[in-house]
Coordinates of C-alpha atoms and ligand atoms in Angstrom, one line a residue:
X1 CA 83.2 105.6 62.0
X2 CA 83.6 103.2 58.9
X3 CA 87.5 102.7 57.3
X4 CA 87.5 103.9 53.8
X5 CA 89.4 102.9 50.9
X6 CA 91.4 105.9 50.0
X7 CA 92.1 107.0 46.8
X8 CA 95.0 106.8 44.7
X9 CA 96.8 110.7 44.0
X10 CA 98.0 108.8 40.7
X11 CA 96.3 106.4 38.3
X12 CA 96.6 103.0 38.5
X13 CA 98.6 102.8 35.2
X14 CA 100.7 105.9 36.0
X15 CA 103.5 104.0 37.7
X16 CA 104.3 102.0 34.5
X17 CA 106.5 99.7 33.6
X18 CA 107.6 99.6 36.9
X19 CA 104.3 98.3 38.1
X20 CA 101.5 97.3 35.2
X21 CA 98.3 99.3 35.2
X22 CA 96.1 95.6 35.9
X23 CA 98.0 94.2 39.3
X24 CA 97.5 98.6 40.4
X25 CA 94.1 97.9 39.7
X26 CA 93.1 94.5 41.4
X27 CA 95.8 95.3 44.5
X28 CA 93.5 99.3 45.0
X29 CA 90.4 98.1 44.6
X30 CA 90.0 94.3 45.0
X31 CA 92.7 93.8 47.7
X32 CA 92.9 97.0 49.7
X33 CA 88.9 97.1 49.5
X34 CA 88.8 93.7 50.7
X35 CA 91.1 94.6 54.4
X36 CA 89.1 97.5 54.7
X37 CA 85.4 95.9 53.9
X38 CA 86.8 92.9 56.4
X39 CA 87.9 95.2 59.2
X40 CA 84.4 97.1 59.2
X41 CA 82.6 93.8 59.1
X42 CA 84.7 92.8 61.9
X43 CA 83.9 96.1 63.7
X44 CA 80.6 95.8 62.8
X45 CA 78.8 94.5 66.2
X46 CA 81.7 96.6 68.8
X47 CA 80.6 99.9 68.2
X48 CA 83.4 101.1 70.8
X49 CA 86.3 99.7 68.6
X50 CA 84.7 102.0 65.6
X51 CA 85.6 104.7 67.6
X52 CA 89.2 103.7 67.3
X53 CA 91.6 104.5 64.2
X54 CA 93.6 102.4 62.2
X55 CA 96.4 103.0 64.3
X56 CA 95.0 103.1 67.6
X57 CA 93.5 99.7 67.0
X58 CA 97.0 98.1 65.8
X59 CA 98.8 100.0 68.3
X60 CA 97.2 98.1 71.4
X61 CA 96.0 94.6 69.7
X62 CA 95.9 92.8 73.0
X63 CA 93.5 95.0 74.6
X64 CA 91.1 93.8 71.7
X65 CA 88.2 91.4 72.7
X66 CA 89.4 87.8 70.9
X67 CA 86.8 87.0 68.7
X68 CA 87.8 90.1 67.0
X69 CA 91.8 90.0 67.3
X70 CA 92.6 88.8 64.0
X71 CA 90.8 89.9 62.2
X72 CA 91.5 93.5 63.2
X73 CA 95.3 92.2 63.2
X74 CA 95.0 90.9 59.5
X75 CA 92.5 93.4 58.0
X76 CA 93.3 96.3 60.1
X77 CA 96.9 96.3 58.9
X78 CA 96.0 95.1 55.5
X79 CA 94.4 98.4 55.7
X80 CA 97.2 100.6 57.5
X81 CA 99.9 98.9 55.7
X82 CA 98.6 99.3 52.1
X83 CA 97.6 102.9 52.7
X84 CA 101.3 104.2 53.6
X85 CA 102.1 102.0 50.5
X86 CA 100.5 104.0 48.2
X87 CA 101.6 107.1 49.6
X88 CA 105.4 106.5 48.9
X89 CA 105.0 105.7 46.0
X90 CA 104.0 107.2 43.0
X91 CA 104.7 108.1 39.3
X92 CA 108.5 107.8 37.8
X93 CA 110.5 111.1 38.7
X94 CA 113.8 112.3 38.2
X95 CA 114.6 112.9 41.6
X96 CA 115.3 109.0 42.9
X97 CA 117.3 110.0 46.3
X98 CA 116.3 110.9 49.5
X99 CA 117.0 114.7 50.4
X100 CA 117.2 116.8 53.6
X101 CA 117.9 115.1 56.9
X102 CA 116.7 111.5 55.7
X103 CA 119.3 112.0 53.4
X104 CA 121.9 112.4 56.0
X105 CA 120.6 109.9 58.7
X106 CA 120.4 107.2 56.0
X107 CA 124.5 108.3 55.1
X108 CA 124.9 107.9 58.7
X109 CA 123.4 104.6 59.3
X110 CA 124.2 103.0 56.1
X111 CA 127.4 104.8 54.7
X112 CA 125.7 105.2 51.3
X113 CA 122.5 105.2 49.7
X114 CA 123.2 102.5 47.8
X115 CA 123.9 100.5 50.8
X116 CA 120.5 101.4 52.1
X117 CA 119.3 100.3 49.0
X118 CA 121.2 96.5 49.1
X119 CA 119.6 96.1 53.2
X120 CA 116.5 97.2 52.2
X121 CA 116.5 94.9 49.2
X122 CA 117.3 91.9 51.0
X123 CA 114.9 92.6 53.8
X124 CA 112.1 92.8 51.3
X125 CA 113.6 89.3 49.3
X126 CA 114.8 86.7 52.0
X127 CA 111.0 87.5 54.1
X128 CA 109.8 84.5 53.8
X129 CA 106.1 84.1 52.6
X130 CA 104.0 86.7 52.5
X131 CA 105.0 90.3 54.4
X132 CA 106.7 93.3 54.1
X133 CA 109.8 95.6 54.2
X134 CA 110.4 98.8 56.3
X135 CA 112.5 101.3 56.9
X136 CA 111.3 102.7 60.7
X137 CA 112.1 104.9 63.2
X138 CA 113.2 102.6 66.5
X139 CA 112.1 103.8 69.9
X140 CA 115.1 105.8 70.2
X141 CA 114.3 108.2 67.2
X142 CA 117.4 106.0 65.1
X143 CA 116.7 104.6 61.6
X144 CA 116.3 101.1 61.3
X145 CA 115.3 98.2 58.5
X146 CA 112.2 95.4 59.7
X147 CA 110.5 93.1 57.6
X148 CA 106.9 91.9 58.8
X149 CA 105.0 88.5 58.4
X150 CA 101.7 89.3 56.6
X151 CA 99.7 92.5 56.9
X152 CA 101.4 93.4 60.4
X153 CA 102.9 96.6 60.6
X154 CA 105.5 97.9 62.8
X155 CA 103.7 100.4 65.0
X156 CA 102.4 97.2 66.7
X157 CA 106.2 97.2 68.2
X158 CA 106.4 100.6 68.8
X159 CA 108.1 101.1 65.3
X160 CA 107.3 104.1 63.3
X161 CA 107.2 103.3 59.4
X162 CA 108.5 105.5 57.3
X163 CA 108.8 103.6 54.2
X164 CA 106.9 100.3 53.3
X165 CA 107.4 97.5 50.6
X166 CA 104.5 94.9 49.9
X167 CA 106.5 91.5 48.8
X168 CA 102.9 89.6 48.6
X169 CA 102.7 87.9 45.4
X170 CA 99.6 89.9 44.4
X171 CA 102.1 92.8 44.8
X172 CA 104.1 91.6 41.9
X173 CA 103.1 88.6 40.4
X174 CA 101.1 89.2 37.6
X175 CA 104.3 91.0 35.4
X176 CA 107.3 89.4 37.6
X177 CA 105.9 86.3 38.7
X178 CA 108.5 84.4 40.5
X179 CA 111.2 87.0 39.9
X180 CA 110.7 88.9 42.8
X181 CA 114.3 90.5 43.1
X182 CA 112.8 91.8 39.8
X183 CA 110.0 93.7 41.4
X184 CA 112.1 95.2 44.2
X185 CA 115.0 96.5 41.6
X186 CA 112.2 98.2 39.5
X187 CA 110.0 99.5 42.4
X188 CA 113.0 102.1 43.4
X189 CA 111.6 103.8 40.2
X190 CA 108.9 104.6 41.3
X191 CA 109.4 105.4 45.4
X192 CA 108.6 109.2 46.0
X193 CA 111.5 110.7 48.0
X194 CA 109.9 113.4 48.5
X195 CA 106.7 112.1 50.3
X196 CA 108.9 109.9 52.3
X197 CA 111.0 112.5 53.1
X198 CA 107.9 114.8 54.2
X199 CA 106.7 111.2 56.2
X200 CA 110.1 111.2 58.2
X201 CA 110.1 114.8 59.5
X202 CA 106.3 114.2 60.5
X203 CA 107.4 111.1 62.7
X204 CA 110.5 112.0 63.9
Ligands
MN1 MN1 99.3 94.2 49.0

């Protein structure tokens, strides 16, 4: 089994201004193509690991064979991670709040949505480096906010990701360069409460 590229349900300049149609572009099909050509390279001579999917690879890393570990670490959650990414996200709607039960668990954890909003915000701006932002389901079912190094993803801890938030450069830096406060303010435009809510009730 090879890892595909998926494709977009939106076109790459559909989520502007928010994001510009060019850093969609190169971020789908250089930099998502790129995990995902690297993972199958990496695959390429352990045809038992092909077996595997995305998740059940990053879900037990340290049964993996070393010469393979990270680059199935990097690549296979450059894969995993960009892919729930573009499924959150999608085209400017009127609708910019959670709904449903998410809706209420977030008012219980967080008082507020705009609360939710500030923690997420800063989870996604002080990560130092390259990484990302979460919002996850703990292993108690409860809603919690991560931020990971690089292309690791939370289900390596157990972690359910519901919502995801690429603070790479190459995520941003094209139209915000430096600002990336800038980036995260804007990207609430575009996050699709609706798909994230349909993503919680499939994990919870
Ligand atoms: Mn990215």
């Amino acid at each position: 089994m090879k890892h595909e590229l998926p494709n977009l349900a939106y076109s790459y300049d559909s989520l502007e201004p928010y994001i510009d149609a060019t850093t969609m572009n190169i971020h789908h099909s250089k930099h998502h193509a790129a995990y995902v050509n690297n993972l199958n390279a990496a695959l390429e001579a352990h045809p038992d690991l092909q077996e595997r999917s995305v998740e059940e690879l990053l879900t037990s890393l340290d049964k993996l064979p070393d010469i393979v570990y990270w680059a199935v670490r990097n690549n296979g959650g450059g894969h995993y991670n960009h892919s729930i990414f573009w499924s959150v996200i999608g085209p400017h709607k009127n609708v910019s709040e959670p709904t449903g039960e998410l809706a209420q668990k977030l008012g219980e954890k967080y008082n507020s949505f705009d609360y939710f909003k500030e923690a997420f915000g800063k989870a996604a701006l002080t990560r130092f480096g390259s990484g990302w932002a979460w919002l996850v389901l703990d292993k108690n079912g409860s809603l919690d906010i991560v931020s990971t190094a690089n292309q690791d993803n939370p289900i390596s801890d157990g972690l359910k990701p519901i919502l995801g938030l690429d603070v790479w450069e190459h995520a941003y830096y094209l139209k915000y360069t430096n600002r990336r406060a800038d980036y995260i303010s804007a990207w609430w435009n575009i996050v699709d409460w609706e798909a994230v809510s349909k993503r919680y009730e499939s994990l919870k």
